[in-house]
mmCIF file with all atom_site columns, C-alpha atoms in Angstrom:
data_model
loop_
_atom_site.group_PDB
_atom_site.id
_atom_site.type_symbol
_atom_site.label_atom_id
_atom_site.label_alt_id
_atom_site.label_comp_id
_atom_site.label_asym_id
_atom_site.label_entity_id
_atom_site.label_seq_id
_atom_site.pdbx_PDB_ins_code
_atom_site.Cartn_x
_atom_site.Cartn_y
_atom_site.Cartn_z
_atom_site.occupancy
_atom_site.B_iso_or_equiv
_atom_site.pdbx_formal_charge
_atom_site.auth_seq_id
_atom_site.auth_comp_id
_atom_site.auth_asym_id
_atom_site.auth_atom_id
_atom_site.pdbx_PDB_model_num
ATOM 1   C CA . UNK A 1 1   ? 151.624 242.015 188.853 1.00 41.00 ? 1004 UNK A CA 1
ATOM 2   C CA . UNK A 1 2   ? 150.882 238.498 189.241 1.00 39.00 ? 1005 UNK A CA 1
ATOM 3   C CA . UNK A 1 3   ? 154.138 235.878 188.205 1.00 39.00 ? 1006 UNK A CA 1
ATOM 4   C CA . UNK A 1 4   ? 152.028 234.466 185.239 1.00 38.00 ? 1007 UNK A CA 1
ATOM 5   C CA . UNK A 1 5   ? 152.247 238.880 183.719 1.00 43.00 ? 1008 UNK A CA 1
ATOM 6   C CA . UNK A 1 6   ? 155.463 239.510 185.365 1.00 43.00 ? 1009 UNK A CA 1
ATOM 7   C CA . UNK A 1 7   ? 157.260 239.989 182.300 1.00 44.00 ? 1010 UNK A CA 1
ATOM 8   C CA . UNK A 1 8   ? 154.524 242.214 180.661 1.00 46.00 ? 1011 UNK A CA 1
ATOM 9   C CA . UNK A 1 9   ? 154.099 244.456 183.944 1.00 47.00 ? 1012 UNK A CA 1
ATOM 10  C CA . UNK A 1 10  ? 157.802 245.177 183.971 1.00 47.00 ? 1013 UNK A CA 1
ATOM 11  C CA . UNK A 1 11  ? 158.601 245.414 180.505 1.00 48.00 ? 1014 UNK A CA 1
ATOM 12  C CA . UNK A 1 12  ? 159.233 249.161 178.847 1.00 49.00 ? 1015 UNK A CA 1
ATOM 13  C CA . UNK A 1 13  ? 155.916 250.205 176.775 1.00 49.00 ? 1016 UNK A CA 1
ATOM 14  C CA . UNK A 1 14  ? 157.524 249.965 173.307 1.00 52.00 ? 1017 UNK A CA 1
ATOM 15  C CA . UNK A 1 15  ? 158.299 246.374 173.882 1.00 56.00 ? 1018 UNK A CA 1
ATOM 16  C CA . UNK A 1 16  ? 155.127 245.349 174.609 1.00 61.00 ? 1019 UNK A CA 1
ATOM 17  C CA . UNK A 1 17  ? 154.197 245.727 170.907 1.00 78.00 ? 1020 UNK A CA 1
ATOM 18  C CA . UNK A 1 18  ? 157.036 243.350 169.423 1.00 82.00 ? 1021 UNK A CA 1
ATOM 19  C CA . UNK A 1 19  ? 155.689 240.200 167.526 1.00 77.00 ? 1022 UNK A CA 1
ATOM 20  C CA . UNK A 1 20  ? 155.157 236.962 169.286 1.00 83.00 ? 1023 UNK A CA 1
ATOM 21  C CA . UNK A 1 21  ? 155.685 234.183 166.859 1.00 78.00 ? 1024 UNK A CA 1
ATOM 22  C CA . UNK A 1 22  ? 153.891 230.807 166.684 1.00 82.00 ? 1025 UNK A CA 1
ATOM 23  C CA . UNK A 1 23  ? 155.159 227.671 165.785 1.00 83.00 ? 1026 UNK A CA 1
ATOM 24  C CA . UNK A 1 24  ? 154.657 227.753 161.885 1.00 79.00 ? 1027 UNK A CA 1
ATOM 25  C CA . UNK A 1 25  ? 152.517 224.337 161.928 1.00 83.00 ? 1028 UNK A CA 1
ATOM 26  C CA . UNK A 1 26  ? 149.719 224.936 164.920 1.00 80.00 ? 1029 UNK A CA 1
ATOM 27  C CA . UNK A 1 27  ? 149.339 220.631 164.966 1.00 82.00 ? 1030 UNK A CA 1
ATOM 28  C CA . UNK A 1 28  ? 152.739 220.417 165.487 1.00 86.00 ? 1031 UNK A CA 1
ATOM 29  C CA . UNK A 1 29  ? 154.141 221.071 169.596 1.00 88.00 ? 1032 UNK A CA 1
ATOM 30  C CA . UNK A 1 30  ? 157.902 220.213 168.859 1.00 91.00 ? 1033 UNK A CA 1
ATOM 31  C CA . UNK A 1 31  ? 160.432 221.308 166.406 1.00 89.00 ? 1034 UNK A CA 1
ATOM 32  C CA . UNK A 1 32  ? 163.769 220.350 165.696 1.00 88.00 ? 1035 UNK A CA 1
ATOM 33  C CA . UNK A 1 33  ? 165.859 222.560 163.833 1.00 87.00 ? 1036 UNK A CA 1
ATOM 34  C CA . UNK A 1 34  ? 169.741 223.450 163.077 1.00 84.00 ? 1037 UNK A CA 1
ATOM 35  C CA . UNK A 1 35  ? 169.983 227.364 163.872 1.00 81.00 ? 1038 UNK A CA 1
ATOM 36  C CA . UNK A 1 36  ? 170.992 228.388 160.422 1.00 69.00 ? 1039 UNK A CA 1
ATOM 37  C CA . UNK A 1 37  ? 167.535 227.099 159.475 1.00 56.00 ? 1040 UNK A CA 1
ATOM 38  C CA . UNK A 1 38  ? 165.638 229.627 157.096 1.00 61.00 ? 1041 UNK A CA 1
ATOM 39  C CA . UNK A 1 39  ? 162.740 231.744 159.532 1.00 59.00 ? 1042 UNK A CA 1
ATOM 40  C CA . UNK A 1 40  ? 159.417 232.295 158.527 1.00 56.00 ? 1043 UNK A CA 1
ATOM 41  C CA . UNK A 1 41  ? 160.196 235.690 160.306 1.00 55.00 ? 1044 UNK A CA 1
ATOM 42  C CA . UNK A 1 42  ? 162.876 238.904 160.482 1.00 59.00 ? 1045 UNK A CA 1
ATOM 43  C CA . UNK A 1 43  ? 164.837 237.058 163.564 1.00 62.00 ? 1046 UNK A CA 1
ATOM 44  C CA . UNK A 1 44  ? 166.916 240.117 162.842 1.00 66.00 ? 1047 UNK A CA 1
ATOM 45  C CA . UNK A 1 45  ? 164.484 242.196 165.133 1.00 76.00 ? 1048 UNK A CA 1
ATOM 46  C CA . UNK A 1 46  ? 163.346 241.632 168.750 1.00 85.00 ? 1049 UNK A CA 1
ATOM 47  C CA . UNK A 1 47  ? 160.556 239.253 169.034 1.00 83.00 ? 1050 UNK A CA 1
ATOM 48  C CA . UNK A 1 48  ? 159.260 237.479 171.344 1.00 88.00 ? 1051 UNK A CA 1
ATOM 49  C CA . UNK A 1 49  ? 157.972 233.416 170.729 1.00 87.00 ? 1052 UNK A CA 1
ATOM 50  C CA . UNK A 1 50  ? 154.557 231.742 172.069 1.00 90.00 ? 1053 UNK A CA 1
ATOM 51  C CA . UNK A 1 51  ? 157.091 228.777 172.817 1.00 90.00 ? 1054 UNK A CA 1
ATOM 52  C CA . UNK A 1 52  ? 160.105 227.128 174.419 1.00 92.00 ? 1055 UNK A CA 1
ATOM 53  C CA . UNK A 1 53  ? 163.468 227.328 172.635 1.00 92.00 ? 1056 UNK A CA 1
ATOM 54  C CA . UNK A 1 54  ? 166.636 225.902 173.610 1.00 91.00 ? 1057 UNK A CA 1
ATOM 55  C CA . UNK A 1 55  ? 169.479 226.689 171.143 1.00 89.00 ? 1058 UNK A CA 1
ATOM 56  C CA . UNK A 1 56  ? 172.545 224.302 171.474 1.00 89.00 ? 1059 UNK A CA 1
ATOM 57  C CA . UNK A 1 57  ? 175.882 226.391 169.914 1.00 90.00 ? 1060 UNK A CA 1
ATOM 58  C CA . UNK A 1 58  ? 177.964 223.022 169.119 1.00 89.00 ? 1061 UNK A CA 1
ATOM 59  C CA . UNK A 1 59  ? 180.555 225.998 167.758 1.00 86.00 ? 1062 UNK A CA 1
ATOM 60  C CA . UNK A 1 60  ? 180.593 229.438 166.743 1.00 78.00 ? 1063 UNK A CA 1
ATOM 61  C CA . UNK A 1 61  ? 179.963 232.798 168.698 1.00 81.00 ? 1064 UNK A CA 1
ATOM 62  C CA . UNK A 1 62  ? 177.995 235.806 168.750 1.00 87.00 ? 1065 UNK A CA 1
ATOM 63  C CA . UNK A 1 63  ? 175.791 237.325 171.329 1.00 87.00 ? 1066 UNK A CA 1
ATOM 64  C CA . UNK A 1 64  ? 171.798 237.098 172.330 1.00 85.00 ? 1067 UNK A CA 1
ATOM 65  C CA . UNK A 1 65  ? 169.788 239.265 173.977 1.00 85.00 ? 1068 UNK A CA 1
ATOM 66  C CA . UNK A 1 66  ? 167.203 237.718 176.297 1.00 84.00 ? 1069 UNK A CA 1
ATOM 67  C CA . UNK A 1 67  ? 164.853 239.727 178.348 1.00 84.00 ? 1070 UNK A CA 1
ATOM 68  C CA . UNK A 1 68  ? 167.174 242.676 177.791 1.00 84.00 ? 1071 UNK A CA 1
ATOM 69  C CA . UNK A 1 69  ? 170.328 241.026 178.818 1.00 85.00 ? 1072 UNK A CA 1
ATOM 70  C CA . UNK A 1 70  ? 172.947 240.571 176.622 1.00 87.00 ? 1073 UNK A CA 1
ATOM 71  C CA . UNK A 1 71  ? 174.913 237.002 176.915 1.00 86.00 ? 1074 UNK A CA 1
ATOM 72  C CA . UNK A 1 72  ? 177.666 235.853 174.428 1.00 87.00 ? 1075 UNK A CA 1
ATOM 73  C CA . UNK A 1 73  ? 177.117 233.059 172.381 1.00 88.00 ? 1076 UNK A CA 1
ATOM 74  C CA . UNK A 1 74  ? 179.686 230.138 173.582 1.00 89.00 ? 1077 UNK A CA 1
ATOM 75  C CA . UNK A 1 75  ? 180.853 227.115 171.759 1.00 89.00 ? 1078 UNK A CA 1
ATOM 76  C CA . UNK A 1 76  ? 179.720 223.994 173.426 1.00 88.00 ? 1079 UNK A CA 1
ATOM 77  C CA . UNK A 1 77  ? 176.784 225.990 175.236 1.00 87.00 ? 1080 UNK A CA 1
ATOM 78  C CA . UNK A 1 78  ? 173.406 225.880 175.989 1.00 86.00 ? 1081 UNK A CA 1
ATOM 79  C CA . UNK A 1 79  ? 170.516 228.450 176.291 1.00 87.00 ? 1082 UNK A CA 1
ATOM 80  C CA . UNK A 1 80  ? 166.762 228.610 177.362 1.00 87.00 ? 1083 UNK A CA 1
ATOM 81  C CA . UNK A 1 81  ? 164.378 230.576 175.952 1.00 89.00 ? 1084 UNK A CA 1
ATOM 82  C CA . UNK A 1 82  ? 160.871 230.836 178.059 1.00 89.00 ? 1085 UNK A CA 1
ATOM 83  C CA . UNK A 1 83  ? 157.410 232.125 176.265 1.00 90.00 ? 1086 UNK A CA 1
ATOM 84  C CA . UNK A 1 84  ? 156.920 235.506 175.672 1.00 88.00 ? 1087 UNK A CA 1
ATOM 85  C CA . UNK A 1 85  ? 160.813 236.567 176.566 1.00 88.00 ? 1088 UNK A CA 1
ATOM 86  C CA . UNK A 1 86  ? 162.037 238.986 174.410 1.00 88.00 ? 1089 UNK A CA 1
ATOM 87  C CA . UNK A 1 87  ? 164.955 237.853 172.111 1.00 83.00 ? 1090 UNK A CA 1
ATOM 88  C CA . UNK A 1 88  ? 167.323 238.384 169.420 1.00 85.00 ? 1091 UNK A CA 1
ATOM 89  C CA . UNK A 1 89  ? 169.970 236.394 168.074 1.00 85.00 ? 1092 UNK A CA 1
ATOM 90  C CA . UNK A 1 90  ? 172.962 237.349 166.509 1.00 85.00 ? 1093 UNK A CA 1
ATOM 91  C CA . UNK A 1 91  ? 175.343 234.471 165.659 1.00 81.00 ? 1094 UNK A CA 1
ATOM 92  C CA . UNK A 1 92  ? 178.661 234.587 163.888 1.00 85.00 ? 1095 UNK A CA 1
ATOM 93  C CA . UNK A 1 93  ? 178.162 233.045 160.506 1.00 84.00 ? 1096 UNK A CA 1
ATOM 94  C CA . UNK A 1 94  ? 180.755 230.094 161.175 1.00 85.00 ? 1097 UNK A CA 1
ATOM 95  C CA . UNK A 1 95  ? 177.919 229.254 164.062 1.00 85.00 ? 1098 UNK A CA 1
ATOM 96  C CA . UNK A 1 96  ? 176.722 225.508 164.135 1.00 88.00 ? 1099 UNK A CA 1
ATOM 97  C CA . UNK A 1 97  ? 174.282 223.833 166.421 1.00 88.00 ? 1100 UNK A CA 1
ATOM 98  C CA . UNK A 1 98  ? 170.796 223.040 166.929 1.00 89.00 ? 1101 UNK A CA 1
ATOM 99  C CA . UNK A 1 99  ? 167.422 224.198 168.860 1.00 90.00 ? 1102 UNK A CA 1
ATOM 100 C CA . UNK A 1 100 ? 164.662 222.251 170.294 1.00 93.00 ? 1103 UNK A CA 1
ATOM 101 C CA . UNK A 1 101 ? 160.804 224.376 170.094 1.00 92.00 ? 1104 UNK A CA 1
ATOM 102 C CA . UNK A 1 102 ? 158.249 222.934 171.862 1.00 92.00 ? 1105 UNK A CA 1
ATOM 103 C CA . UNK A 1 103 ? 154.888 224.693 173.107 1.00 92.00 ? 1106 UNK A CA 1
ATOM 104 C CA . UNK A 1 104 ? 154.080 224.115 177.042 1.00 90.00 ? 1107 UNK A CA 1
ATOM 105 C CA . UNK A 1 105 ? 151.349 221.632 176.117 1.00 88.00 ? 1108 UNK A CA 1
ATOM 106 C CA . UNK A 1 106 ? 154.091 219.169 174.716 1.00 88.00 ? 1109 UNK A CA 1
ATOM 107 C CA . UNK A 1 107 ? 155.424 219.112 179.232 1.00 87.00 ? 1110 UNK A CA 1
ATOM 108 C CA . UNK A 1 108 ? 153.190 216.357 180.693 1.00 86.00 ? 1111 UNK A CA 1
ATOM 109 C CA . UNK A 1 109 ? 155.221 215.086 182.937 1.00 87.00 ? 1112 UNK A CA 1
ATOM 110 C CA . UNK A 1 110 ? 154.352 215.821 186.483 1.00 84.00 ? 1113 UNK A CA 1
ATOM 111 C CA . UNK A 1 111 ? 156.557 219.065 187.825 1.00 85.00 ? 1114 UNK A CA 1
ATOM 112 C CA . UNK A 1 112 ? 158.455 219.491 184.750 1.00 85.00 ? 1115 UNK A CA 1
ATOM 113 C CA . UNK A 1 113 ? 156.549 222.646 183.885 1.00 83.00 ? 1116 UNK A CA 1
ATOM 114 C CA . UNK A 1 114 ? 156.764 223.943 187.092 1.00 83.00 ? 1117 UNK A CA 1
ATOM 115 C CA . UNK A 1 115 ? 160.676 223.198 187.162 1.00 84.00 ? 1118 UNK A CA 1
ATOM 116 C CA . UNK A 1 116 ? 161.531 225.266 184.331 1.00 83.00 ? 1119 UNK A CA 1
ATOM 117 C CA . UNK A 1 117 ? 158.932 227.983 185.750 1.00 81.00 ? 1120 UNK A CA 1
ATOM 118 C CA . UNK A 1 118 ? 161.007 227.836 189.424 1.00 79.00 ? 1121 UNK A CA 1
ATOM 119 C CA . UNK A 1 119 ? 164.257 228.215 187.036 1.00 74.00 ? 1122 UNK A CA 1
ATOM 120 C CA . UNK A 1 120 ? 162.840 231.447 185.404 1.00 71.00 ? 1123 UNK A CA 1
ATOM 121 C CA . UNK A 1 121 ? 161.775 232.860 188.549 1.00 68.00 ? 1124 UNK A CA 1
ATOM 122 C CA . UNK A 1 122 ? 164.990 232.014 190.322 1.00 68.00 ? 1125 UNK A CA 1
ATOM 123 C CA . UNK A 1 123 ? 166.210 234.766 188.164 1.00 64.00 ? 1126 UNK A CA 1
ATOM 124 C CA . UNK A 1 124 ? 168.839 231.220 186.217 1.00 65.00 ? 1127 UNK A CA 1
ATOM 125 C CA . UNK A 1 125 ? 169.521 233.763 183.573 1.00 69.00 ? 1128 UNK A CA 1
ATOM 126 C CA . UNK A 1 126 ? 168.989 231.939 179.600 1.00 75.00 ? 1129 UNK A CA 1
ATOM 127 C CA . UNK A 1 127 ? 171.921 230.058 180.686 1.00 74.00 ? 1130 UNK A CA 1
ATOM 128 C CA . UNK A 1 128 ? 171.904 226.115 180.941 1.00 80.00 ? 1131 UNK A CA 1
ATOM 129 C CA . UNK A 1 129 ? 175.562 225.641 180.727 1.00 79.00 ? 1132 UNK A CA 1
ATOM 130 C CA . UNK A 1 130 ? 178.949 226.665 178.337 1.00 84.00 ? 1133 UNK A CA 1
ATOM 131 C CA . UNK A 1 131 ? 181.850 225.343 177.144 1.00 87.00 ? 1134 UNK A CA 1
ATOM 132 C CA . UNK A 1 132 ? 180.763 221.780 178.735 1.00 88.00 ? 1135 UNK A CA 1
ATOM 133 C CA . UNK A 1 133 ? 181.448 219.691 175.588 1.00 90.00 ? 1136 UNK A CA 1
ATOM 134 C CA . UNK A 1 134 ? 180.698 216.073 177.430 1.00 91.00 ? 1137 UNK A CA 1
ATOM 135 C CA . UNK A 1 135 ? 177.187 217.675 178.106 1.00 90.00 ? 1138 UNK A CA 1
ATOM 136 C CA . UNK A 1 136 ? 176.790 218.411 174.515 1.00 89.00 ? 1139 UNK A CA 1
ATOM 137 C CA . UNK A 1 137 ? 177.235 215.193 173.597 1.00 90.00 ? 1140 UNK A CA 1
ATOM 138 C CA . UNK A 1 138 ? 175.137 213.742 175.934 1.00 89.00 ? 1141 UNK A CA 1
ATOM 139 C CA . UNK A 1 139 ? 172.460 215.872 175.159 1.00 88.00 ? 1142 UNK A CA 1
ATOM 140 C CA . UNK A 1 140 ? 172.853 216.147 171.028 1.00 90.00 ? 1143 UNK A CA 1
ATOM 141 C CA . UNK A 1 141 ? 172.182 212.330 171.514 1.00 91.00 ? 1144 UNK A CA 1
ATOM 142 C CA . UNK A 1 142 ? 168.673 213.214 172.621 1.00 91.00 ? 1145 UNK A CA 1
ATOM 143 C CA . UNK A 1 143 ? 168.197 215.813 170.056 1.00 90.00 ? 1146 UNK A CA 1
ATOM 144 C CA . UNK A 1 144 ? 168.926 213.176 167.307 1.00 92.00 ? 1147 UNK A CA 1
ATOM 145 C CA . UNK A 1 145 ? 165.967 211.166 168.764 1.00 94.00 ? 1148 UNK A CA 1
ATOM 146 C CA . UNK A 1 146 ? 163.809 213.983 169.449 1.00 93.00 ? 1149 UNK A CA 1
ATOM 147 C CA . UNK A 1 147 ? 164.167 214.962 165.786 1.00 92.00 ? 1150 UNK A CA 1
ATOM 148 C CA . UNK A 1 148 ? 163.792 211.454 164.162 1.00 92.00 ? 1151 UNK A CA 1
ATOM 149 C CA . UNK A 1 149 ? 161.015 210.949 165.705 1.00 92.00 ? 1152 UNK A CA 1
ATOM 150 C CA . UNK A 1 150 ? 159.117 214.206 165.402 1.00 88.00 ? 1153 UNK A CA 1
ATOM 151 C CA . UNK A 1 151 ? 159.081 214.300 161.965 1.00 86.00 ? 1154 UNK A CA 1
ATOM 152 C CA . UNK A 1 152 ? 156.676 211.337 161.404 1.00 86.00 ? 1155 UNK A CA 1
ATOM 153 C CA . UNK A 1 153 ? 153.012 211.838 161.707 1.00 84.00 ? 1156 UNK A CA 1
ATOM 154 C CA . UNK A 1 154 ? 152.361 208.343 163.054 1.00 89.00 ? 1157 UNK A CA 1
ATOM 155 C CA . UNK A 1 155 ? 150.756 208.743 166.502 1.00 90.00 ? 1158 UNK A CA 1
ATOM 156 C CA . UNK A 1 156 ? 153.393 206.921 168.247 1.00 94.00 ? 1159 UNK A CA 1
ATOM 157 C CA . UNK A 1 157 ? 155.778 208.561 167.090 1.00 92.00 ? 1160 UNK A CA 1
ATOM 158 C CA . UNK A 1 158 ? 154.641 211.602 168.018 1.00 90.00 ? 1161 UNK A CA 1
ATOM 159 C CA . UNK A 1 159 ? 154.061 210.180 171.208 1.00 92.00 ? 1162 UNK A CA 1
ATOM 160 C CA . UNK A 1 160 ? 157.806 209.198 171.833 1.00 94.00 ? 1163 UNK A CA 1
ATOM 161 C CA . UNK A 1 161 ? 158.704 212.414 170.655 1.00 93.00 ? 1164 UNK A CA 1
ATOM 162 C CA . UNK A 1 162 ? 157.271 214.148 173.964 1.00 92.00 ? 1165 UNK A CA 1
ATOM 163 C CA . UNK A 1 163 ? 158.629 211.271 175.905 1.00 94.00 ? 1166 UNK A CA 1
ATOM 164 C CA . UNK A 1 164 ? 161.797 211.777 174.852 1.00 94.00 ? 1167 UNK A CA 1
ATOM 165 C CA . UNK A 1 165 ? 161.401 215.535 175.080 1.00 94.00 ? 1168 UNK A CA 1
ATOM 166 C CA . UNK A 1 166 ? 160.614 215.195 178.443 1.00 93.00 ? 1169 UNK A CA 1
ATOM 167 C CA . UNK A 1 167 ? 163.626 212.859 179.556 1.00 93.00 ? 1170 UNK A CA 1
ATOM 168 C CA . UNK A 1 168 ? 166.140 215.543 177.819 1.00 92.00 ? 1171 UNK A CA 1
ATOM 169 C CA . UNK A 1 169 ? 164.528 218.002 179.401 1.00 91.00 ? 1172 UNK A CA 1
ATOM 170 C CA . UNK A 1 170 ? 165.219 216.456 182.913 1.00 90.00 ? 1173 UNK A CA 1
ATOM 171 C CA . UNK A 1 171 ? 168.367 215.737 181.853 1.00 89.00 ? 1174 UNK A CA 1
ATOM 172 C CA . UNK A 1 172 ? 168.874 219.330 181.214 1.00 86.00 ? 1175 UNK A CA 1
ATOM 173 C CA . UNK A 1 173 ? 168.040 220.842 184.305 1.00 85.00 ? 1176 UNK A CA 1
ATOM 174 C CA . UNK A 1 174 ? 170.116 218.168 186.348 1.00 83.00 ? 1177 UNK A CA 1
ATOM 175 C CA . UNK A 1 175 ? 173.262 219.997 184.911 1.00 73.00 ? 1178 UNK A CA 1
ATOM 176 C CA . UNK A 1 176 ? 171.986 223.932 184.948 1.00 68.00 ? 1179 UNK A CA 1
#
């Protein structure tokens, strides 16, 4: 198996047939979101996404399962999810917190793609960090950006979106 198929060479046959969902608006490459958002799809089921996600769990619990591994859901935490990964979410109803989607296209910064690919392959696990509450604020500061500015269709906008995208991302891999 090359790197690129790992996932799909190693993963059991009946899980090669779960759904891989798309962003719902195929112009759009980032999407900001609070996780009790309504899904265009059962998240109740294992699925597996076309794009990024990072869910941010400002409080609440419950558990994920990410490529088969089961992690709890921690206040003040932070999780990755890569393309294609298969996932389910189960959060505790008093959950709060955000998520960031972006497709790969949306990384043109130099090496930043291949920095979250190096984290996936270093076997990092979906976790970027828990119970670090200064690093949520830090970082919920960049989400408020991201999401004012992705949700204008002026160009620039748009534009400063990815920027911004970008710079959280780095910042986000400086405290994995």
């Amino acid at each position: 198996c090359s790197v690129l198929s790992y996932f799909k060479c190693t993963m059991p046959k009946d899980q090669s047939r779960l759904p891989v969902h798309q962003l719902a608006d195929p112009n759009t490459s980032i999407v900001v979101r609070k996780i009790a958002h309504k899904n265009p799809y059962d998240f109740t089921q294992k699925h597996r996404h076309s794009y990024f996600e990072i869910i941010f769990f400002e409080r609440g619990g419950g558990s994920q399962l990410i490529d088969f591994v089961e992690y709890p859901v921690k206040e003040c935490g932070c999780y990755i999810i890569h393309p294609n990964q298969v996932h389910l979410l189960k959060r505790a109803q008093d959950s709060f917190g955000h998520l960031i989607q972006f497709k790969a296209e949306a990384l043109t910064a130099p090496g930043l793609g291949l920095l979250l690919k190096q984290r996936l392959w270093q076997d990092l696990g979906a976790i970027v960090f828990e119970e670090k509450q200064e690093i949520m604020e830090q970082l919920i500061q960049y989400f408020h950006l991201i999401d004012r500015q992705a949700m204008h269709s002026n160009p620039l906008a748009k534009q400063a979106a990815h920027n911004l995208l970008q710079a959280f991302l780095f910042e986000l891999l400086v405290h994995q």
